[in-house]
Amino acid sequence: MVVHPLYTDIPKPERFTYPFNYEPHPLCQLAAKEVQQEIARINPQEGKMFGVLVVSLPPSPSDGRGDLGFLAAYSGLLEGRNDWEYFVPPIYDAQQPDGYFKQQEQIISLTSHLSPLTSKQMSQQLQEWLFHQYIIRNARGQEKDLVEIWQDYYDRPKLRTKYPLPPGGTGDCCAPKLLQYAFLHGLKPVCMAEFWWGPSTKTEVRQHLNYYPACRGKCKPILTWMLQGLDVDPDPEQLSYEQMEIPVVYEDEWLLVVDKPSGLLSVPGRFATYSVETVMQQRYPDSKIVHRLDMGTSGLLIVAKTMEVYKLLQEQFVKHQVKKKYVAQLEASPNPSEGGEITARKALLPFGEVGRGSISLPLRPDPMNRPRQVVDMEHGKRAVTEYEYLNNNMVALWPQTGRTHQLRIHCAHPDGLGRPIVGDELYGFGKANSQQPQAKSRLMLHAAEIWFRHPVTGETMHLTSPIPF
C-alpha cells in the first residue's frame, strides 16, 4: 500500500510547505516517525534522503468526510531498487532490464572501448531521451516533460546556454516523486518534509533524522512548475528582516568595528536589503563592510569609512595578517536523535578533558544545493581551522583561511570535531532534533576577538566582544 492513513487531531496548515526553507509541520513529523519504522525494517546501509507528503484523501462514500493520509519516498534508488511497495514509484522507471534505457546502456558499455567519442555522444543522446520520458504534472493538471520544464525555467539565452539540460538524477528526488503521485491520483497535498537517514557521505555533512529543504539545483525548476495551482507558504528569504540595534565597539575617522547581532545580514541579500552594510551606509555613505559573518553568526565586523581604507584592510585579509577568534557551543552528542556517544577526533584528548588541535578539510560549493558547501579532497580549496576546547561543549576556533561555512563544517564533519554547532540548520540538527534549547533561538557561533593593524596609524588593534550565550 502506497497511501498510508494518518490518525490524528493535529490541525492542517493554512498553506502548503514552501519546500526550500521550512520548519517541518507536526503532521509531517508524525508521518515521518511511521516511515522511519519502515526504513529501520529495511535497514539501508548508506545514507539517504527520505520524504513524506501529507495529503487529504477523497471523501469516504459512507460519511462524505475526507481523512488524512501520507505518502513516502526516497531519493534515487534504495538498496539498488526503486520498487519498494511502501514508497511511491519513480516518475519514470529506467531500471527495467529489458527496457530501452538499460538496453542502450549495455550497447554503449560494450562499444565504449572501440570509440570513446562516439560512446560519449551516445550517452548524451540517451540521457536527453530519458529526460523526455519524465512527463511531470502540476497542481493544475498540466503536463510538461523534464526538458521543457528546465528550458522554460532557464528561459534567458545566457542561462539557457549555461543550463541547457538538467543534471543526471533530476526528477528522482523525493519531492517531485511525492507530488507526481498525489496529482496523478487525485490527492490534495497538505504539507511536505524531507529528512536524512543514516551516516553522512564523505563529502556532504548530513545528520541522521534531521530535516532538510529540497535541493535547489535539481528540484527548484521542477517544483516551481509542479506547485503552480497550490496555495504555498511565502519564501521566508523574501520577508523583511527585523530592525536591530548594531552596537559600535570602536570608531575613529577611518573605520568602525561593530558587534553584529545574530539574525542580521552582513551585506544585502538577494531579496532583503536590510543589513549591517546598509545601516552603516546611512550614517557614512562611502562605508563598506571589509569581511562578512553568516547571518546566524554574531560578533565583530570591521567597517571601512572610505574605499581607500577598505582596500588597505582587504590587503591584510588577503595576506592572512588578520587574526580572528570565534567561540562556539557544540552539540553534546554527534547524534542526539540516537543518543550516540561522543566519537572524538584522534587529535583530541579523551572527551571531558581540554583538547586542542588543527582541522584541514578542503571545501567547495555544492552547485546543486547552494549555499551548502562540501568537503572535496581533490577539488576543494584549502581550509584550515585551529581549535581548543574550553570545556565539554564550548570550543574556541581560529580560522587560518576564510572559506564559506568553514567553521560550521569543520565542527560538524566526522573528520573534523564530529559535533555540529548548536542551532546549525545546514550541517547540524537544527531546531527539531537538537537537545539544546538554545538551538531554537540562534546559531551558537560568535566572533569574539579580532586582531589587525590599523590601516592609517599602523597601531596593532585588538578588539573583543562578550560571548552572548
GROMACS .gro file of C-alpha atoms in nm:
model
  469
    1MET     CA    1   0.000   0.000   0.000
    2VAL     CA    2   0.138   0.342  -0.102
    3VAL     CA    3  -0.117   0.572   0.065
    4HIS     CA    4  -0.095   0.532   0.443
    5PRO     CA    5  -0.366   0.655   0.683
    6LEU     CA    6  -0.274   0.922   0.935
    7TYR     CA    7  -0.486   0.919   1.252
    8THR     CA    8  -0.450   1.246   1.440
    9ASP     CA    9  -0.633   1.555   1.568
   10ILE     CA   10  -0.347   1.785   1.465
   11PRO     CA   11  -0.496   2.067   1.253
   12LYS     CA   12  -0.384   2.114   0.893
   13PRO     CA   13  -0.169   2.415   0.797
   14GLU     CA   14  -0.332   2.704   0.612
   15ARG     CA   15  -0.095   2.672   0.313
   16PHE     CA   16   0.132   2.412   0.159
   17THR     CA   17   0.501   2.395   0.256
   18TYR     CA   18   0.749   2.625   0.082
   19PRO     CA   19   0.993   2.340   0.003
   20PHE     CA   20   1.322   2.531   0.007
   21ASN     CA   21   1.302   2.683   0.354
   22TYR     CA   22   1.065   2.547   0.619
   23GLU     CA   23   1.010   2.410   0.965
   24PRO     CA   24   0.853   2.061   0.947
   25HIS     CA   25   0.483   2.072   1.033
   26PRO     CA   26   0.372   1.842   1.321
   27LEU     CA   27   0.170   1.637   1.071
   28CYS     CA   28   0.488   1.570   0.872
   29GLN     CA   29   0.680   1.482   1.187
   30LEU     CA   30   0.409   1.232   1.281
   31ALA     CA   31   0.417   1.075   0.935
   32ALA     CA   32   0.797   1.070   0.935
   33LYS     CA   33   0.804   0.865   1.256
   34GLU     CA   34   0.594   0.597   1.088
   35VAL     CA   35   0.816   0.599   0.780
   36GLN     CA   36   1.125   0.563   0.997
   37GLN     CA   37   0.990   0.235   1.134
   38GLU     CA   38   0.972   0.101   0.779
   39ILE     CA   39   1.321   0.228   0.699
   40ALA     CA   40   1.457   0.055   1.010
   41ARG     CA   41   1.298  -0.270   0.888
   42ILE     CA   42   1.474  -0.233   0.552
   43ASN     CA   43   1.798  -0.128   0.728
   44PRO     CA   44   1.971   0.054   0.439
   45GLN     CA   45   2.349   0.057   0.451
   46GLU     CA   46   2.400   0.403   0.301
   47GLY     CA   47   2.279   0.748   0.397
   48LYS     CA   48   1.969   0.852   0.206
   49MET     CA   49   1.715   1.136   0.184
   50PHE     CA   50   1.354   1.038   0.252
   51GLY     CA   51   1.039   1.245   0.223
   52VAL     CA   52   0.679   1.250   0.342
   53LEU     CA   53   0.379   1.420   0.186
   54VAL     CA   54   0.065   1.456   0.396
   55VAL     CA   55  -0.246   1.453   0.173
   56SER     CA   56  -0.621   1.497   0.203
   57LEU     CA   57  -0.788   1.176   0.089
   58PRO     CA   58  -1.104   1.181  -0.125
   59PRO     CA   59  -1.428   1.187   0.082
   60SER     CA   60  -1.549   0.848   0.205
   61PRO     CA   61  -1.868   0.724   0.027
   62SER     CA   62  -2.018   0.631   0.364
   63ASP     CA   63  -1.991   0.960   0.551
   64GLY     CA   64  -1.861   1.202   0.290
   65ARG     CA   65  -1.574   1.301   0.523
   66GLY     CA   66  -1.225   1.328   0.385
   67ASP     CA   67  -0.943   1.196   0.601
   68LEU     CA   68  -0.569   1.250   0.606
   69GLY     CA   69  -0.308   1.013   0.476
   70PHE     CA   70   0.057   1.032   0.378
   71LEU     CA   71   0.294   0.921   0.104
   72ALA     CA   72   0.660   0.832   0.147
   73ALA     CA   73   0.952   0.849  -0.097
   74TYR     CA   74   1.329   0.814  -0.116
   75SER     CA   75   1.573   0.990  -0.348
   76GLY     CA   76   1.723   0.780  -0.627
   77LEU     CA   77   1.745   0.410  -0.551
   78LEU     CA   78   1.710   0.239  -0.213
   79GLU     CA   79   1.943  -0.059  -0.177
   80GLY     CA   80   1.966  -0.069  -0.556
   81ARG     CA   81   1.587  -0.083  -0.602
   82ASN     CA   82   1.312   0.160  -0.693
   83ASP     CA   83   1.015  -0.074  -0.639
   84TRP     CA   84   0.967  -0.088  -0.261
   85GLU     CA   85   0.593  -0.133  -0.203
   86TYR     CA   86   0.569   0.109   0.093
   87PHE     CA   87   0.700   0.401  -0.114
   88VAL     CA   88   0.570   0.586  -0.419
   89PRO     CA   89   0.709   0.467  -0.755
   90PRO     CA   90   0.955   0.671  -0.965
   91ILE     CA   91   0.818   0.922  -1.212
   92TYR     CA   92   0.978   0.712  -1.485
   93ASP     CA   93   1.125   0.366  -1.429
   94ALA     CA   94   1.455   0.344  -1.613
   95GLN     CA   95   1.564   0.031  -1.424
   96GLN     CA   96   1.366  -0.230  -1.622
   97PRO     CA   97   1.628  -0.482  -1.751
   98ASP     CA   98   1.451  -0.523  -2.086
   99GLY     CA   99   1.363  -0.155  -2.123
  100TYR     CA  100   1.508   0.075  -2.390
  101PHE     CA  101   1.728   0.269  -2.145
  102LYS     CA  102   1.900  -0.038  -1.998
  103GLN     CA  103   1.944  -0.198  -2.340
  104GLN     CA  104   2.107   0.116  -2.480
  105GLU     CA  105   2.328   0.146  -2.173
  106GLN     CA  106   2.454  -0.205  -2.238
  107ILE     CA  107   2.527  -0.129  -2.604
  108ILE     CA  108   2.722   0.185  -2.507
  109SER     CA  109   2.918  -0.012  -2.247
  110LEU     CA  110   3.011  -0.285  -2.496
  111THR     CA  111   3.128  -0.036  -2.762
  112SER     CA  112   3.295   0.226  -2.542
  113HIS     CA  113   3.644   0.082  -2.588
  114LEU     CA  114   3.611   0.093  -2.967
  115SER     CA  115   3.519   0.460  -2.999
  116PRO     CA  116   3.520   0.666  -2.678
  117LEU     CA  117   3.397   0.981  -2.858
  118THR     CA  118   3.104   0.801  -3.020
  119SER     CA  119   3.025   0.636  -2.689
  120LYS     CA  120   3.013   0.975  -2.516
  121GLN     CA  121   2.779   1.118  -2.782
  122MET     CA  122   2.552   0.814  -2.748
  123SER     CA  123   2.544   0.857  -2.368
  124GLN     CA  124   2.445   1.223  -2.401
  125GLN     CA  125   2.170   1.137  -2.651
  126LEU     CA  126   2.041   0.860  -2.425
  127GLN     CA  127   2.035   1.093  -2.124
  128GLU     CA  128   1.835   1.352  -2.318
  129TRP     CA  129   1.595   1.080  -2.436
  130LEU     CA  130   1.549   0.977  -2.072
  131PHE     CA  131   1.460   1.331  -1.962
  132HIS     CA  132   1.188   1.346  -2.227
  133GLN     CA  133   1.028   1.038  -2.066
  134TYR     CA  134   0.967   1.228  -1.739
  135ILE     CA  135   0.620   1.370  -1.803
  136ILE     CA  136   0.556   1.583  -1.496
  137ARG     CA  137   0.220   1.720  -1.382
  138ASN     CA  138   0.145   2.033  -1.180
  139ALA     CA  139  -0.141   2.112  -0.941
  140ARG     CA  140  -0.349   2.249  -1.229
  141GLY     CA  141  -0.334   1.916  -1.413
  142GLN     CA  142  -0.098   2.050  -1.683
  143GLU     CA  143   0.192   1.836  -1.806
  144LYS     CA  144   0.541   1.902  -1.943
  145ASP     CA  145   0.844   1.681  -1.986
  146LEU     CA  146   1.160   1.750  -1.788
  147VAL     CA  147   1.343   1.918  -2.078
  148GLU     CA  148   1.053   2.160  -2.135
  149ILE     CA  149   1.038   2.244  -1.764
  150TRP     CA  150   1.412   2.302  -1.749
  151GLN     CA  151   1.431   2.523  -2.056
  152ASP     CA  152   1.124   2.725  -1.957
  153TYR     CA  153   1.283   2.790  -1.615
  154TYR     CA  154   1.615   2.896  -1.772
  155ASP     CA  155   1.449   3.094  -2.049
  156ARG     CA  156   1.704   3.373  -2.087
  157PRO     CA  157   1.960   3.297  -2.362
  158LYS     CA  158   2.262   3.330  -2.131
  159LEU     CA  159   2.109   3.097  -1.871
  160ARG     CA  160   1.989   2.856  -2.141
  161THR     CA  161   2.348   2.827  -2.265
  162LYS     CA  162   2.475   2.766  -1.912
  163TYR     CA  163   2.200   2.518  -1.821
  164PRO     CA  164   2.090   2.352  -2.149
  165LEU     CA  165   1.975   2.027  -1.988
  166PRO     CA  166   1.910   1.901  -1.635
  167PRO     CA  167   2.193   1.724  -1.448
  168GLY     CA  168   2.177   1.347  -1.412
  169GLY     CA  169   1.932   1.224  -1.150
  170THR     CA  170   1.696   1.520  -1.189
  171GLY     CA  171   1.339   1.411  -1.127
  172ASP     CA  172   1.438   1.128  -0.891
  173CYS     CA  173   1.442   1.328  -0.567
  174CYS     CA  174   1.173   1.282  -0.301
  175ALA     CA  175   0.962   1.594  -0.357
  176PRO     CA  176   0.887   1.551  -0.730
  177LYS     CA  177   0.806   1.182  -0.682
  178LEU     CA  178   0.566   1.257  -0.397
  179LEU     CA  179   0.382   1.539  -0.573
  180GLN     CA  180   0.360   1.348  -0.901
  181TYR     CA  181   0.190   1.053  -0.732
  182ALA     CA  182  -0.052   1.281  -0.547
  183PHE     CA  183  -0.151   1.474  -0.861
  184LEU     CA  184  -0.198   1.156  -1.067
  185HIS     CA  185  -0.424   1.000  -0.801
  186GLY     CA  186  -0.642   1.297  -0.704
  187LEU     CA  187  -0.481   1.354  -0.365
  188LYS     CA  188  -0.456   1.711  -0.236
  189PRO     CA  189  -0.113   1.797  -0.087
  190VAL     CA  190  -0.130   1.940   0.268
  191CYS     CA  191   0.234   1.965   0.380
  192MET     CA  192   0.569   1.807   0.296
  193ALA     CA  193   0.906   1.746   0.460
  194GLU     CA  194   1.231   1.564   0.386
  195PHE     CA  195   1.476   1.405   0.631
  196TRP     CA  196   1.808   1.224   0.617
  197TRP     CA  197   1.854   0.867   0.737
  198GLY     CA  198   2.195   0.715   0.806
  199PRO     CA  199   2.556   0.834   0.803
  200SER     CA  200   2.685   1.137   0.616
  201THR     CA  201   2.873   1.085   0.294
  202LYS     CA  202   3.245   1.162   0.290
  203THR     CA  203   3.182   1.494   0.118
  204GLU     CA  204   2.842   1.613   0.239
  205VAL     CA  205   2.757   1.669   0.606
  206ARG     CA  206   2.407   1.536   0.683
  207GLN     CA  207   2.271   1.445   1.026
  208HIS     CA  208   2.064   1.133   1.090
  209LEU     CA  209   1.689   1.212   1.118
  210ASN     CA  210   1.742   1.583   1.059
  211TYR     CA  211   1.500   1.766   0.827
  212TYR     CA  212   1.634   1.941   0.517
  213PRO     CA  213   1.485   2.159   0.242
  214ALA     CA  214   1.457   2.030  -0.114
  215CYS     CA  215   1.772   2.074  -0.320
  216ARG     CA  216   1.776   2.388  -0.532
  217GLY     CA  217   1.995   2.273  -0.820
  218LYS     CA  218   1.781   1.982  -0.938
  219CYS     CA  219   1.445   2.047  -0.772
  220LYS     CA  220   1.393   2.425  -0.792
  221PRO     CA  221   1.295   2.428  -1.163
  222ILE     CA  222   1.073   2.118  -1.126
  223LEU     CA  223   0.893   2.226  -0.811
  224THR     CA  224   0.841   2.579  -0.944
  225TRP     CA  225   0.635   2.407  -1.216
  226MET     CA  226   0.468   2.143  -1.001
  227LEU     CA  227   0.346   2.382  -0.731
  228GLN     CA  228   0.158   2.603  -0.976
  229GLY     CA  229  -0.205   2.588  -0.866
  230LEU     CA  230  -0.130   2.531  -0.495
  231ASP     CA  231  -0.152   2.793  -0.221
  232VAL     CA  232   0.209   2.782  -0.094
  233ASP     CA  233   0.377   2.947   0.205
  234PRO     CA  234   0.585   3.254   0.108
  235ASP     CA  235   0.961   3.225   0.078
  236PRO     CA  236   1.095   3.337   0.421
  237GLU     CA  237   1.400   3.484   0.249
  238GLN     CA  238   1.174   3.738   0.077
  239LEU     CA  239   1.017   3.856   0.402
  240SER     CA  240   1.151   4.171   0.567
  241TYR     CA  241   1.405   4.127   0.846
  242GLU     CA  242   1.374   4.265   1.197
  243GLN     CA  243   1.535   4.604   1.251
  244MET     CA  244   1.816   4.551   1.503
  245GLU     CA  245   2.048   4.770   1.704
  246ILE     CA  246   2.410   4.741   1.592
  247PRO     CA  247   2.647   4.827   1.879
  248VAL     CA  248   2.971   5.004   1.790
  249VAL     CA  249   3.277   4.861   1.970
  250TYR     CA  250   3.534   5.101   1.823
  251GLU     CA  251   3.521   5.406   1.596
  252ASP     CA  252   3.758   5.668   1.461
  253GLU     CA  253   3.760   5.888   1.150
  254TRP     CA  254   3.871   5.599   0.925
  255LEU     CA  255   3.686   5.288   1.041
  256LEU     CA  256   3.441   5.125   1.281
  257VAL     CA  257   3.425   4.785   1.445
  258VAL     CA  258   3.066   4.680   1.518
  259ASP     CA  259   2.914   4.390   1.712
  260LYS     CA  260   2.672   4.225   1.466
  261PRO     CA  261   2.372   4.055   1.628
  262SER     CA  262   2.269   3.703   1.522
  263GLY     CA  263   1.991   3.710   1.262
  264LEU     CA  264   2.119   4.012   1.070
  265LEU     CA  265   2.279   4.002   0.725
  266SER     CA  266   2.629   4.144   0.686
  267VAL     CA  267   2.553   4.274   0.334
  268PRO     CA  268   2.228   4.293   0.133
  269GLY     CA  269   2.093   3.956   0.016
  270ARG     CA  270   1.906   3.853  -0.298
  271PHE     CA  271   1.578   3.988  -0.163
  272ALA     CA  272   1.645   4.167   0.167
  273THR     CA  273   1.831   4.497   0.168
  274TYR     CA  274   1.845   4.549   0.545
  275SER     CA  275   2.197   4.462   0.662
  276VAL     CA  276   2.493   4.591   0.860
  277GLU     CA  277   2.634   4.749   0.545
  278THR     CA  278   2.314   4.933   0.450
  279VAL     CA  279   2.271   5.065   0.805
  280MET     CA  280   2.632   5.186   0.812
  281GLN     CA  281   2.594   5.349   0.470
  282GLN     CA  282   2.302   5.553   0.604
  283ARG     CA  283   2.546   5.702   0.855
  284TYR     CA  284   2.855   5.707   0.632
  285PRO     CA  285   2.761   5.694   0.260
  286ASP     CA  286   3.104   5.572   0.143
  287SER     CA  287   3.141   5.298   0.406
  288LYS     CA  288   3.188   4.932   0.318
  289ILE     CA  289   3.199   4.603   0.512
  290VAL     CA  290   3.554   4.463   0.499
  291HIS     CA  291   3.463   4.097   0.572
  292ARG     CA  292   3.143   3.902   0.642
  293LEU     CA  293   2.975   3.686   0.901
  294ASP     CA  294   2.695   3.438   0.829
  295MET     CA  295   2.351   3.572   0.910
  296GLY     CA  296   2.325   3.348   1.218
  297THR     CA  297   2.675   3.429   1.346
  298SER     CA  298   2.718   3.721   1.585
  299GLY     CA  299   3.027   3.922   1.669
  300LEU     CA  300   3.290   4.162   1.543
  301LEU     CA  301   3.283   4.315   1.196
  302ILE     CA  302   3.518   4.581   1.056
  303VAL     CA  303   3.360   4.863   0.855
  304ALA     CA  304   3.578   5.095   0.644
  305LYS     CA  305   3.453   5.453   0.609
  306THR     CA  306   3.627   5.509   0.274
  307MET     CA  307   3.721   5.295  -0.024
  308GLU     CA  308   4.090   5.368   0.034
  309VAL     CA  309   4.074   5.231   0.390
  310TYR     CA  310   3.868   4.936   0.264
  311LYS     CA  311   4.141   4.839   0.015
  312LEU     CA  312   4.414   4.865   0.280
  313LEU     CA  313   4.219   4.642   0.518
  314GLN     CA  314   4.134   4.395   0.241
  315GLU     CA  315   4.504   4.362   0.168
  316GLN     CA  316   4.560   4.247   0.529
  317PHE     CA  317   4.292   3.979   0.488
  318VAL     CA  318   4.442   3.860   0.159
  319LYS     CA  319   4.786   3.831   0.323
  320HIS     CA  320   4.634   3.649   0.626
  321GLN     CA  321   4.751   3.925   0.860
  322VAL     CA  322   4.415   3.949   1.037
  323LYS     CA  323   4.358   3.707   1.325
  324LYS     CA  324   4.008   3.612   1.444
  325LYS     CA  325   3.888   3.406   1.737
  326TYR     CA  326   3.541   3.254   1.742
  327VAL     CA  327   3.363   3.073   2.023
  328ALA     CA  328   3.104   2.804   1.952
  329GLN     CA  329   2.875   2.588   2.161
  330LEU     CA  330   2.870   2.232   2.029
  331GLU     CA  331   2.601   1.968   2.046
  332ALA     CA  332   2.654   1.735   2.342
  333SER     CA  333   2.639   1.432   2.113
  334PRO     CA  334   2.719   1.368   1.748
  335ASN     CA  335   2.368   1.226   1.709
  336PRO     CA  336   2.120   1.336   1.976
  337SER     CA  337   1.833   1.165   1.794
  338GLU     CA  338   2.002   0.832   1.870
  339GLY     CA  339   2.169   0.928   2.196
  340GLY     CA  340   2.506   0.835   2.048
  341GLU     CA  341   2.829   0.866   2.244
  342ILE     CA  342   3.096   1.115   2.156
  343THR     CA  343   3.344   0.993   1.896
  344ALA     CA  344   3.629   1.241   1.930
  345ARG     CA  345   3.894   1.310   1.667
  346LYS     CA  346   4.229   1.142   1.714
  347ALA     CA  347   4.381   1.485   1.762
  348LEU     CA  348   4.166   1.537   2.071
  349LEU     CA  349   4.234   1.422   2.421
  350PRO     CA  350   3.962   1.196   2.569
  351PHE     CA  351   3.624   1.368   2.590
  352GLY     CA  352   3.584   1.569   2.908
  353GLU     CA  353   3.944   1.693   2.909
  354VAL     CA  354   4.081   2.006   2.745
  355GLY     CA  355   4.198   1.933   2.390
  356ARG     CA  356   4.345   2.134   2.107
  357GLY     CA  357   4.449   2.070   1.751
  358SER     CA  358   4.406   2.158   1.386
  359ILE     CA  359   4.149   2.062   1.122
  360SER     CA  360   4.229   2.063   0.749
  361LEU     CA  361   3.934   1.977   0.525
  362PRO     CA  362   3.927   2.144   0.179
  363LEU     CA  363   3.590   2.290   0.078
  364ARG     CA  364   3.398   2.384  -0.235
  365PRO     CA  365   3.040   2.495  -0.306
  366ASP     CA  366   2.773   2.237  -0.384
  367PRO     CA  367   2.642   2.371  -0.719
  368MET     CA  368   2.324   2.162  -0.691
  369ASN     CA  369   2.239   2.282  -0.341
  370ARG     CA  370   2.364   2.631  -0.268
  371PRO     CA  371   2.457   2.776  -0.022
  372ARG     CA  372   2.578   2.442   0.115
  373GLN     CA  373   2.948   2.362   0.097
  374VAL     CA  374   3.101   2.015   0.071
  375VAL     CA  375   3.435   1.858   0.162
  376ASP     CA  376   3.632   1.773  -0.153
  377MET     CA  377   3.985   1.639  -0.104
  378GLU     CA  378   4.060   1.662  -0.478
  379HIS     CA  379   3.898   1.985  -0.598
  380GLY     CA  380   3.823   2.177  -0.277
  381LYS     CA  381   4.009   2.490  -0.168
  382ARG     CA  382   4.241   2.469   0.132
  383ALA     CA  383   4.056   2.529   0.462
  384VAL     CA  384   4.234   2.512   0.799
  385THR     CA  385   4.099   2.577   1.150
  386GLU     CA  386   4.284   2.570   1.481
  387TYR     CA  387   4.069   2.478   1.780
  388GLU     CA  388   4.082   2.445   2.159
  389TYR     CA  389   3.812   2.305   2.385
  390LEU     CA  390   3.723   2.549   2.661
  391ASN     CA  391   3.502   2.291   2.834
  392ASN     CA  392   3.300   1.987   2.728
  393ASN     CA  393   3.068   2.181   2.498
  394MET     CA  394   3.244   2.511   2.425
  395VAL     CA  395   3.527   2.543   2.176
  396ALA     CA  396   3.746   2.832   2.060
  397LEU     CA  397   3.813   2.840   1.685
  398TRP     CA  398   4.085   3.028   1.495
  399PRO     CA  399   4.026   3.010   1.118
  400GLN     CA  400   4.352   3.018   0.922
  401THR     CA  401   4.158   3.052   0.597
  402GLY     CA  402   3.825   3.219   0.521
  403ARG     CA  403   3.610   2.970   0.331
  404THR     CA  404   3.231   2.993   0.334
  405HIS     CA  405   3.081   2.793   0.626
  406GLN     CA  406   3.432   2.672   0.716
  407LEU     CA  407   3.386   2.667   1.095
  408ARG     CA  408   3.041   2.509   1.074
  409ILE     CA  409   3.162   2.220   0.853
  410HIS     CA  410   3.489   2.170   1.042
  411CYS     CA  411   3.290   2.128   1.363
  412ALA     CA  412   3.020   1.902   1.215
  413HIS     CA  413   3.217   1.676   0.981
  414PRO     CA  414   3.316   1.330   1.114
  415ASP     CA  415   3.678   1.403   1.018
  416GLY     CA  416   3.657   1.738   1.199
  417LEU     CA  417   3.526   1.768   1.554
  418GLY     CA  418   3.229   1.546   1.469
  419ARG     CA  419   2.999   1.770   1.675
  420PRO     CA  420   2.784   2.031   1.499
  421ILE     CA  421   2.740   2.381   1.634
  422VAL     CA  422   2.413   2.420   1.825
  423GLY     CA  423   2.144   2.578   1.609
  424ASP     CA  424   2.313   2.494   1.277
  425GLU     CA  425   2.030   2.428   1.031
  426LEU     CA  426   2.258   2.335   0.740
  427TYR     CA  427   2.515   2.100   0.894
  428GLY     CA  428   2.375   2.025   1.239
  429PHE     CA  429   2.045   1.917   1.390
  430GLY     CA  430   1.859   2.247   1.362
  431LYS     CA  431   1.563   2.307   1.590
  432ALA     CA  432   1.380   1.978   1.552
  433ASN     CA  433   1.647   1.735   1.678
  434SER     CA  434   1.883   1.938   1.894
  435GLN     CA  435   1.891   1.859   2.264
  436GLN     CA  436   1.989   2.219   2.338
  437PRO     CA  437   1.701   2.465   2.396
  438GLN     CA  438   1.921   2.746   2.263
  439ALA     CA  439   1.901   2.592   1.915
  440LYS     CA  440   1.552   2.739   1.880
  441SER     CA  441   1.685   3.092   1.908
  442ARG     CA  442   2.007   3.115   1.703
  443LEU     CA  443   2.330   2.966   1.570
  444MET     CA  444   2.567   2.940   1.866
  445LEU     CA  445   2.873   3.085   1.691
  446HIS     CA  446   3.026   3.418   1.793
  447ALA     CA  447   3.320   3.619   1.655
  448ALA     CA  448   3.463   3.713   1.994
  449GLU     CA  449   3.805   3.867   1.918
  450ILE     CA  450   3.987   4.023   1.625
  451TRP     CA  451   4.345   4.147   1.574
  452PHE     CA  452   4.455   4.368   1.284
  453ARG     CA  453   4.688   4.657   1.200
  454HIS     CA  454   4.524   4.998   1.178
  455PRO     CA  455   4.548   5.090   0.808
  456VAL     CA  456   4.634   5.456   0.877
  457THR     CA  457   4.812   5.478   1.214
  458GLY     CA  458   4.981   5.137   1.197
  459GLU     CA  459   4.867   5.062   1.553
  460THR     CA  460   4.801   4.697   1.646
  461MET     CA  461   4.429   4.670   1.714
  462HIS     CA  462   4.280   4.401   1.943
  463LEU     CA  463   3.905   4.422   2.000
  464THR     CA  464   3.675   4.191   2.192
  465SER     CA  465   3.306   4.115   2.224
  466PRO     CA  466   3.149   3.930   2.519
  467ILE     CA  467   3.008   3.587   2.441
  468PRO     CA  468   2.627   3.622   2.433
  469PHE     CA  469   2.547   3.257   2.516
   0.00000   0.00000   0.00000
